[in-house]
Structure formats: structure tokens, C-alpha cells
Amino acid sequence: MSFYTSLTGLNSATAQLAVTSNNIANVGTSGFKRSRADFGDIFSTSPLQKSSSNIGQGVSLKQVSQEFSQGNISTSGNSLDLAITGDGFFPLKTPDGLQDIYTRNGSFTLNDQNNVVNSTGQRLMAASVDSSGKADLTDLNALTIPPKTSGEAVETTQIQLGLNLPADSAVITADFDRSNPSTYNKSTALTVYDSGGNGYLATVYYAKTQNASQDQTPPSSKWQTYFFVGDTQVKPALQQATDKVGGALFVNKYGDVLPKSDPRVVPSSGTTEMFSLDQLTDVRRSSPASAIGAALNSTTTFVNGVLASSITPASGATPATPVPLAVGTALSFNIKVDGAPATAQAITYTTKAGDQDPEVLARNVEIAINNVLGSLADTPATAGSAPGVTPVVAATPAIKNARFGITVAFDPDTARFSIASGTTGDSSSIEVATTDANAIRFMGLSGTGLKVDASANEALRGKISDPAVLRGETMTINTTKSISTSSANKDFFVSVDGYAFKVELPFPTTYTNIDSFAKALQDNINGKTDPSTGRKVSGVTVSFDPKAKQFVFTTGTAGENSAIQVTGSADWGLANTEMQFGSTSEWKKLTQFTENGALQFVKNGVQTEDASGLSTQTEWWPVYLDRGELSFDLTGKPISPLTGMPFETAFLAGGKGALTMSIDFTKSTQYSSAFAVLSQSQDGAPEGELMGLNIGVDGLVNATYSNGSQVSLGKIVLANFSSPSGLRQVGDASYLASATSGVAKIGEAGSAGFGSIRAGATERANVDLTQELVDLITAQRNFQANAKAIETSSTMTTAIINIRS
């Protein structure tokens, strides 16, 4: 019996030797895990046997198990080599896709189908990812690394060119010819792509067309661009002007350019007249409504620069000698200015000495008109009838009847008198009627009347001008209580439209509040009469700004000839005031854009000569840039365009399709330095070749292609088991799941229960050669001991056999 027991010992020593030899043999195998032989003793008894006296029957090999401890990491030059630091296995599929394989051996390559596989053709599995890199663990597929993008060519739609165009470049007036370098200053070239990824050479030529000058508003330098794709010239598209934040600009009949975001702008619709931003150069001064009389008769009325009442021959003299306009001649007419008052006011003027000079007469009649119209009282508002009362009388608002600043002028070149309203702009109007014979004879005022109506739609006279406005300094006295005058603050020195005078408020006087004080000061200013001319001051308003604690003085007249200055005590904030002047407004006369002599219109964003559907109610028109033009201010910064410059569709040669592009020049400059391309890019791309592969520690696979695209191809996941030692070995450092190991659990690298992934490295075998050599000696010793036991058993058996002899 001991023979057979020793024989099992020999077998176990042989098995241990085999396991150790296998470990040593696979010390260079990537991902190999050391095997360990587990033995158990053989002991069997029957129910009736006494186990304490029974002898064991040897040893048997129970199992060969794996030790899944971490192996050393070895770097490599292959980006597809992968190593796991920590727990987990790479999930693989057999080439037929029917069986799941698990391994720690991360030596991978690409097969002919661009799948990531190991040396036996088993494919590495990865989870699909979204644009943010989040993995879908329910969707595992073979990881594929395409060598080039497919169907990912991007058509060019936007080009960005940041240039410096030399400020000292010469202006070119010759017609552009790309084959003649003298017809343009500079050029740039780049490649653009169609939807199929085909590349085309695009060239942009730049010709300077204008230098900045003081005659321009604002001064600007201009460059014309010419765009070619291949040999095909692409025309710039119609482009609406924009402000600095990209808001579309519109223009009204007075040339005011405002963005669409302004609440005053009501964008037009349908067909509109086309206006160019560069053509808004006809700047005009706003003018009043002016009634112009007939030319005076040079033989009977206006002779040798003098108004004559008659022509009488002097005794013995030839020709006749004119008799100057007599003093005391009455001139009368009715006048209505700016529609008020409802009934025209009668003006009667009796001539004085010096009125035979028509310019003196004009000045005196002007004073007479302003004295009458400036003193008209307001028409009070009416409340109207109460509800249910018959007849129904509608309520009416208060009407301001006073008018100020009417001017009368005489033009000696045409021998005509003119009477102009005090306000400027198209809202002004004037009517002169019921003229007597003297007014007709000496001023040319028509017997049938002269009338200039307000213009509601057409821009004729521009906008309303501004009056002179004087703001005092901030007052230091308490303005929330009653206000009192004293001998120290009662005097005010006033100058209005060239007439200076003193205003003295009564003192001591207490006013209820600051507003009543302002009203008293206003009443004392208005009504003052210039003793030298007889002109009365009227229309001046005095108000108090409670926020700024300042007095505000405003003239009734408007325009650059209006002026006001009020000085007084520091109590009123008037100790350091200066003369303030009004301003005559300016406007720009619109000129409709023409091309080849034909007026141009815009219909649905397209330039056309077709005026059908033209709106007559338009108040704001879109304003456009000149096609293909770049403009720069005196500092070299771009003025226009401030957004991308669009171009019409470019049809490619050979019927290869079409490109619709825009070029962004907003980063361009015009400095004195040399021509330079500061930045250049375009959003198109051809099909891309694989340039690089990056696998993160979380297993995310990112591919970089030559067209600049970066694609997340998937995320390498890991598998783990409840009992990895229960996995079934199938060779090549690979395993199959078994009932003992449990079902594979799939998870992302780096998450709980899973190690991380290192790309460009492999895991070496976890075999310790020193330990294996010790185990080898142990196995040899065990084998020798069991062999000695067999030898001893054989000797004893031989001795027993020899007893008979």
C-alpha cells in the first residue's frame, strides 16, 4: 500500500514541477497570470472503520488556480497597446462574434476591417459614446479605428481674413484685371472646399480706391475687393449696413441712420427704394418755410437800390428822378405761421425814415411781425360737454398761438422780399394773405396770397432746429421751501438774441416755491423792449430742474442766431454763466442708388430695377453698403463692413456644384506697416486622414484627422467577476466565464470596482522567477523523497519475499 501512496506523491511532485515550468515558460507573456497547483490528501474510510487508526492513501491534484495580482507595466511604441492598472479584464469577441472572451493581455492591432483585435483575431469591445463622451454600456460593439473620415467633408461657407492693408498704398483708378498686377495693390489666396471635400484655390484681390480727406464725413479710406474661385469671379451680394454690434441699419428721409433696435425705427416691408450708405453725403442745413414775394419793378418801385414811391422828372432833367418811399406809408397784410393761430393775424407797419432801403424795411417789418405774433395768448383747453348732454361738444386741448423768430429778408440780386417762419424743417409753414396795395407794391407780396404748406412725406426743408438753452450751476439754497428776494440777489442781467437788459425783481418778496419764482423771473424777461429797434423779447421760458437743482433758460427762437445769457447772484447758481447759442439742424438729402443709369430697388433682399409693389408708406429704408468695399477710419480701424461680407453663389467649373460663402474682414486694419496676413481660416474641410489616436485613462478613444476634425470613436470598457479565480483558461492569456466566476460585470475604467487604462503600455506576467526557482527546488525535493519512499517500499517487499528462501 505504501508503494501506491508514494506513487501519488511522485505524481503530485510532477504536477507541481509542470505548473512551475509553465510559469517560468510564460514569464515573457503579456497579461499572463501565475498558476498555482493546489493539492489535497487522499483519505477514505468505511462507516464501520475506526478513522483514528486509518492511514491516508496519498495526495491528489485538486486544481490549478490563477493568481490575478498586478503585473508590472511596460511601455511600448504602439498606441493600441493597453494595460489595466487595477481590477478588470478587456472584453473581447471571437471572430465569429459568438463567444465572449476576457483577457488582461492588451497587445492589440488593427485588422483589415479596421477593428482593434489581438493576435488571435479576437475583437476588442467598446461602448458607444455621445458628443460629451458619455458611454452607453448597453451598446457594446467592436472598436473600429477608421483610417480616414467618410462623408465628413465640410463645405466652405465662411472665410475669415485678418489683414493689414498698407495705409500708404497708391489709389488705383484703372479697371481691374487680375492678369495685370498694376490694377490692384495686393492679393491673398487660400483653399476652399465643396461638399464632397474637393479643394479649390480661392483668390482675393485688393485695390485701393480712395484716400481719406477732410471733405468726407467721416473721413475714410476705401478698398475694393475682387473674389475668384479658380478662374470664376464671384460677385459680392447685397449687404445691409450694420452697427458695431451687428444691428441692421435703416435710414429715414432726413438721412438719420439708426439700428433696428431703436424704437423709432419701423422696418419697411415689400419693395423699397435702394439707398447706399456711401451716398449719404449731401448734407444740408435745415431751412424754414419761406414765402417769397414777386420781384420789384426796377423802373417804378426799386430804382438804383432804393424803394421809390414814384418816378418824377426833375426840372430840365432826363431821365426821371425816383421819389423815395415816403415816411408814414402804411403796409398791411395777414400772416399765419406754423398753422397758428387759427385766424391769421393782421400786421400793419407804417414806414419810417430809412425804410427806402429795402434791407432796413425788411428788418423793421420783421420786428413788427414778431412783436405781434410773439405776444399772442394761448387758446385755453375746453372740457367739452358732460355725458348725455345734447348737443355733444368735444373737448379741445390748449393751443400755443405765439410764434417767435420770424425773419424778413431782401435779396438785392433778385429784388425780392421773403418772409420765413421762425422754425425750420418740414413741419414749418407760412401763409401771407389779405395784402394791401402798398405791401404788394413795395414788398412784392401777392394780392392772391403766398402760402407754403408743411410737408408731411417729402423731405424739403429738413428738421426742427434747436433753441439756445442755458443751465445755471447747482443752487446751494434750500429750494423745497418758500423763496425770498433781497437787495443782494434781486438783479439779473439778461442778453437774448443780441439785446441785453437788466431785470430787477421787487424786494423783499417771498415766493411760495421755486416754480413761482421761476415764473416771476420769466414774466419779467419777456416783454422787455429794445429801445433802439422796438423789438420785444418773447418766448423765453424759465424752469427749474429739481434733480440737478438748476435753473434752465430756453429761447423762443431757434437756430444758430438764437442766444441767451443770464447772470445773477450765486444764490440762483447764475454767477458764472456763459452765453449759450442755439443750433441750426442739418440733414442729408437721400439719393436713390442707380446702376447703369437705372434706379435700383430692393425686393425681398434682392436688388432689382422692378419697382412693382413699391410701398408709399415707408418711413425707414434699409441702407446698404457698396458691394465688395472695405472702408477704414483715420486710425486704421474698419468702418465697414462690420459683419461678414456675403457673396453670390459661385458655380464650380465642370458642373461640380456651387458654393455660397462670406468673408469676414472685421479683424483687418489699415496701418502704415507692410501688407500682412494676420489671420486666415475657413470652415470647410476635405476628407481627413488619421493623424493621431488618443486613449484616455477612462478608456475614451479620440481620433484626430488631417482635416482638423476630432472624433470620439467609443469608450473601451472593462469586465470584472465576483470570483476571477473561477475563470476558465483558454490560452493566450484569455479566459471564459464560468459558473464559478459568475457573470461578467461591465463598467467604465476608473469607476468603482474597475482599474484604469494606460495606452501605449502592456502588463507583464506577474511571475516572480525567484519564487519559481525555489518552487522548482521544492518540487525536485518532493519528487526525490517520494522516489526514496518507493525504493524503501520495494526493498521491504523484496526482504519479505526472500524470507521463504
Coordinates of N, CA and C in Angstrom, one line a residue, residues 15 38 69 71 215 228 302 419 456 489 513 531 620 666 708 741 771:
A15 N 3.3 17.2 -11.1 CA 2.4 18.2 -11.4 C 2.9 19.6 -10.9
D38 N -2.9 23.3 -6.4 CA -3.5 23.1 -5.1 C -3.7 21.6 -5.0
S69 N -2.8 38.9 -9.4 CA -2.2 40.0 -8.8 C -1.7 40.9 -10.0
G71 N 0.6 42.8 -12.6 CA 1.9 42.6 -13.1 C 2.5 44.0 -13.4
D215 N -12.8 116.5 -46.9 CA -14.1 116.7 -47.5 C -15.1 115.6 -47.2
F228 N -12.2 85.5 -56.5 CA -12.2 84.5 -57.5 C -12.2 83.1 -56.9
F302 N -38.2 149.8 -57.5 CA -36.9 149.6 -56.9 C -35.9 150.1 -57.9
I419 N -40.5 136.2 -46.4 CA -40.9 136.1 -45.0 C -40.8 134.6 -44.6
A456 N -45.6 116.7 -45.2 CA -45.7 115.5 -44.3 C -44.9 114.3 -44.7
N489 N -29.7 139.8 -4.1 CA -30.0 138.8 -5.2 C -31.1 139.1 -6.1
N513 N -42.9 129.0 -3.8 CA -42.0 127.9 -4.1 C -41.1 128.4 -5.2
P531 N -35.0 149.5 -26.9 CA -35.4 150.9 -27.3 C -34.8 151.3 -28.7
W620 N -38.7 104.3 -43.0 CA -37.4 103.9 -42.7 C -37.0 102.8 -43.8
T666 N -13.5 91.7 -40.6 CA -13.6 92.6 -39.4 C -12.4 92.7 -38.6
G708 N -8.7 68.4 -39.4 CA -8.9 69.1 -38.2 C -10.0 68.6 -37.4
S741 N -17.0 31.6 -11.7 CA -16.6 33.0 -11.8 C -17.8 34.0 -11.7
Q771 N 10.8 33.1 -6.9 CA 9.9 32.2 -6.3 C 9.7 30.9 -7.1

